PDB file of C-alpha atoms in Angstrom:
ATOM      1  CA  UNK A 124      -4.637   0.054  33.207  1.00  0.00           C
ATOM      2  CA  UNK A 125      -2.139  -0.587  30.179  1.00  0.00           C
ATOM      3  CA  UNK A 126      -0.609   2.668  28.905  1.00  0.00           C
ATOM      4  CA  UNK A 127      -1.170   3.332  25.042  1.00  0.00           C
ATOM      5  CA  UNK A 128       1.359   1.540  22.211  1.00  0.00           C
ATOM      6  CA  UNK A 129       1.672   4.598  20.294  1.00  0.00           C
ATOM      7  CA  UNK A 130       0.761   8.249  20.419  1.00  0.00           C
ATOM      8  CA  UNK A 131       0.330  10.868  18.161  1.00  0.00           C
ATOM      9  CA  UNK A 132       1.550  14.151  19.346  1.00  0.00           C
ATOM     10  CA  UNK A 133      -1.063  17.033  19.224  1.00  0.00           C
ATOM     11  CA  UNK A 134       1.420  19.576  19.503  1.00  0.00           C
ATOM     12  CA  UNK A 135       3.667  17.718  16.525  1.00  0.00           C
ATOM     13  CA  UNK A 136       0.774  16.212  14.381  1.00  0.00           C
ATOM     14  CA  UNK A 137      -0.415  18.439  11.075  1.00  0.00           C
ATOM     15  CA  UNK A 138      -3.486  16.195  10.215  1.00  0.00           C
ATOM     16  CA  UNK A 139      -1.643  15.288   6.454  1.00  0.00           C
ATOM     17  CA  UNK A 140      -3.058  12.274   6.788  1.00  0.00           C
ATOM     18  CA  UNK A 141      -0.054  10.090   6.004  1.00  0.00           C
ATOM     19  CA  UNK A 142      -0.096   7.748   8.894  1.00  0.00           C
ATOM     20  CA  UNK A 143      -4.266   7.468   7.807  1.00  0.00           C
ATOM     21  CA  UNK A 144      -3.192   6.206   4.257  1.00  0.00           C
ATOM     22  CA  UNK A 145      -0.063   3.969   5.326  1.00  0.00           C
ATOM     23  CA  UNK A 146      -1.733   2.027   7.938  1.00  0.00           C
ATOM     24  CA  UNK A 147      -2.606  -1.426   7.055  1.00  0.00           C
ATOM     25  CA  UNK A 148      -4.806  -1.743  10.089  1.00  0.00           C
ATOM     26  CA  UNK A 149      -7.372   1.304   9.665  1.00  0.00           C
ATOM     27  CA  UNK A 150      -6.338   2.077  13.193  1.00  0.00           C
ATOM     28  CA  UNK A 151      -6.059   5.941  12.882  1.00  0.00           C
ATOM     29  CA  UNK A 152      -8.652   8.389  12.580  1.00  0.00           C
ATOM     30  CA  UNK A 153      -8.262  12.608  12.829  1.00  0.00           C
ATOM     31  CA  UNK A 154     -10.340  13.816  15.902  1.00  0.00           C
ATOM     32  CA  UNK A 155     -10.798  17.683  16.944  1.00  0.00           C
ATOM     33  CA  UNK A 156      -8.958  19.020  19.804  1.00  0.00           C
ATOM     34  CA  UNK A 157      -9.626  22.353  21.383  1.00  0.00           C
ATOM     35  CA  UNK A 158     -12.626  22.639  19.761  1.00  0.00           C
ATOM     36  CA  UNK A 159     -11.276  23.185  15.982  1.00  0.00           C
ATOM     37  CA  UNK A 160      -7.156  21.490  15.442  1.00  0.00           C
ATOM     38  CA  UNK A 161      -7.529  17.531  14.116  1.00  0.00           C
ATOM     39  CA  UNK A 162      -4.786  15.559  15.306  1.00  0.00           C
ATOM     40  CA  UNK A 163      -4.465  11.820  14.621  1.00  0.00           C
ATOM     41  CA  UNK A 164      -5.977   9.645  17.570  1.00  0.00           C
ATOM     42  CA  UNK A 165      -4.358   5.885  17.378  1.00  0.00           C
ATOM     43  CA  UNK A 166      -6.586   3.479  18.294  1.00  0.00           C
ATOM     44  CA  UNK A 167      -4.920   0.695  21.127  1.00  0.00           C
ATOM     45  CA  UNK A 168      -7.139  -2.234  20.407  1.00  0.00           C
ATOM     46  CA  UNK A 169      -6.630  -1.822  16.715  1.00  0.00           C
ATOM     47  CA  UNK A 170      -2.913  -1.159  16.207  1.00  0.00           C
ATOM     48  CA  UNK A 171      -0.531  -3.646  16.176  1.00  0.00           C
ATOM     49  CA  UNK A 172       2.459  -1.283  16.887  1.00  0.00           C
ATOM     50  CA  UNK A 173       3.455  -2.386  13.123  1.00  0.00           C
ATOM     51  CA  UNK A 174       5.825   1.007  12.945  1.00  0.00           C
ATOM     52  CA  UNK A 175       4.919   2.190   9.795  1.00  0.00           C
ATOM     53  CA  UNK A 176       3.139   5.218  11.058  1.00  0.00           C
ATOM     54  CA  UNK A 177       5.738   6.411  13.042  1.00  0.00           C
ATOM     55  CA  UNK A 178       8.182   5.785  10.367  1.00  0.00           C
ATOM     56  CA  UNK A 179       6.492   7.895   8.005  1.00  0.00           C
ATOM     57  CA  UNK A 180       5.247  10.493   9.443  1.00  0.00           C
ATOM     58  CA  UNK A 181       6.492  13.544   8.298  1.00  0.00           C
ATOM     59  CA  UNK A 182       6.142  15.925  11.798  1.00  0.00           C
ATOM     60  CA  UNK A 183       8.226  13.324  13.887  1.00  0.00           C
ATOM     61  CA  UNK A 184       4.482  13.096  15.707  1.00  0.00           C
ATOM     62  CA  UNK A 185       4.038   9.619  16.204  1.00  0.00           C
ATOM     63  CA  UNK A 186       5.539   7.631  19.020  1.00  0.00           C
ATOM     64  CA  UNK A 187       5.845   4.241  20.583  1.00  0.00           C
ATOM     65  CA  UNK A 188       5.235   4.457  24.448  1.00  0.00           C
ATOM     66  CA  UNK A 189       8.091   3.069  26.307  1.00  0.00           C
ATOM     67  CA  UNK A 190      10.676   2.800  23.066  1.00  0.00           C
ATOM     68  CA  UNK A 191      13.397   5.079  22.660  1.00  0.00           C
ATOM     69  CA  UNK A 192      13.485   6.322  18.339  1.00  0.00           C
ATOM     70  CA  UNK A 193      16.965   4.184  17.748  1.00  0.00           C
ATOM     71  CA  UNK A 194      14.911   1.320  19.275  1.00  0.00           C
ATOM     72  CA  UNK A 195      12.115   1.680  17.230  1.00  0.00           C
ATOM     73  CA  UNK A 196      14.524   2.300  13.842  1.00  0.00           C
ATOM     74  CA  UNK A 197      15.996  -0.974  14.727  1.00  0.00           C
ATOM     75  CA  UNK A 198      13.162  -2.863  14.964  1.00  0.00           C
ATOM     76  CA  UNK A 199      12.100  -1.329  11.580  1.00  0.00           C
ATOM     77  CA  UNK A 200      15.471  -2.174  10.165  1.00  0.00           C
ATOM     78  CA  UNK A 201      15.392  -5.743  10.904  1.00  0.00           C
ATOM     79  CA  UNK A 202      11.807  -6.376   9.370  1.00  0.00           C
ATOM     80  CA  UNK A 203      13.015  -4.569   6.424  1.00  0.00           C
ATOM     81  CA  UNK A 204      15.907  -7.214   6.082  1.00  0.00           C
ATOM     82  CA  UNK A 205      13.818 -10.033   6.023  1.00  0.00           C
TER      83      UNK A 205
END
């Protein structure tokens, strides 16, 4: 079994919805934890591990799996350059 792209953080995420709004894939959705909290839930199949949710979110709550964050800013960086 393949571990998850990216994660959202329940303990980090504030449901704002930014990540919702920014991503060009419609691969985020809130979901209820602990029976009343929304977090965002990122979807595997859908996301393309793009970056721009993790970029903007403003909690710091969104994280690739495996990356380290000066990786990831890199990455971003680089596309931005092009």
């Amino acid at each position: 079994m393949e571990l998850e792209k990216v994660k959202a953080d329940p303990q980090k995420c504030v449901a704002c919805l930014t990540c919702i709004r920014v991503c060009p894939h419609g691969a985020i959705q809130l979901v209820r934890v602990d029976g009343s909290k929304e977090v965002a839930e990122i979807s595997d199949l859908a996301c393309d591990a793009c970056g721009i949710c993790a970029a903007i979110c403003p909690a710091k709550a969104i994280k690739f799996q495996g990356y380290r964050d000066e990786e990831i800013l890199a990455q971003i960086e680089a596309i931005q350059e092009l």
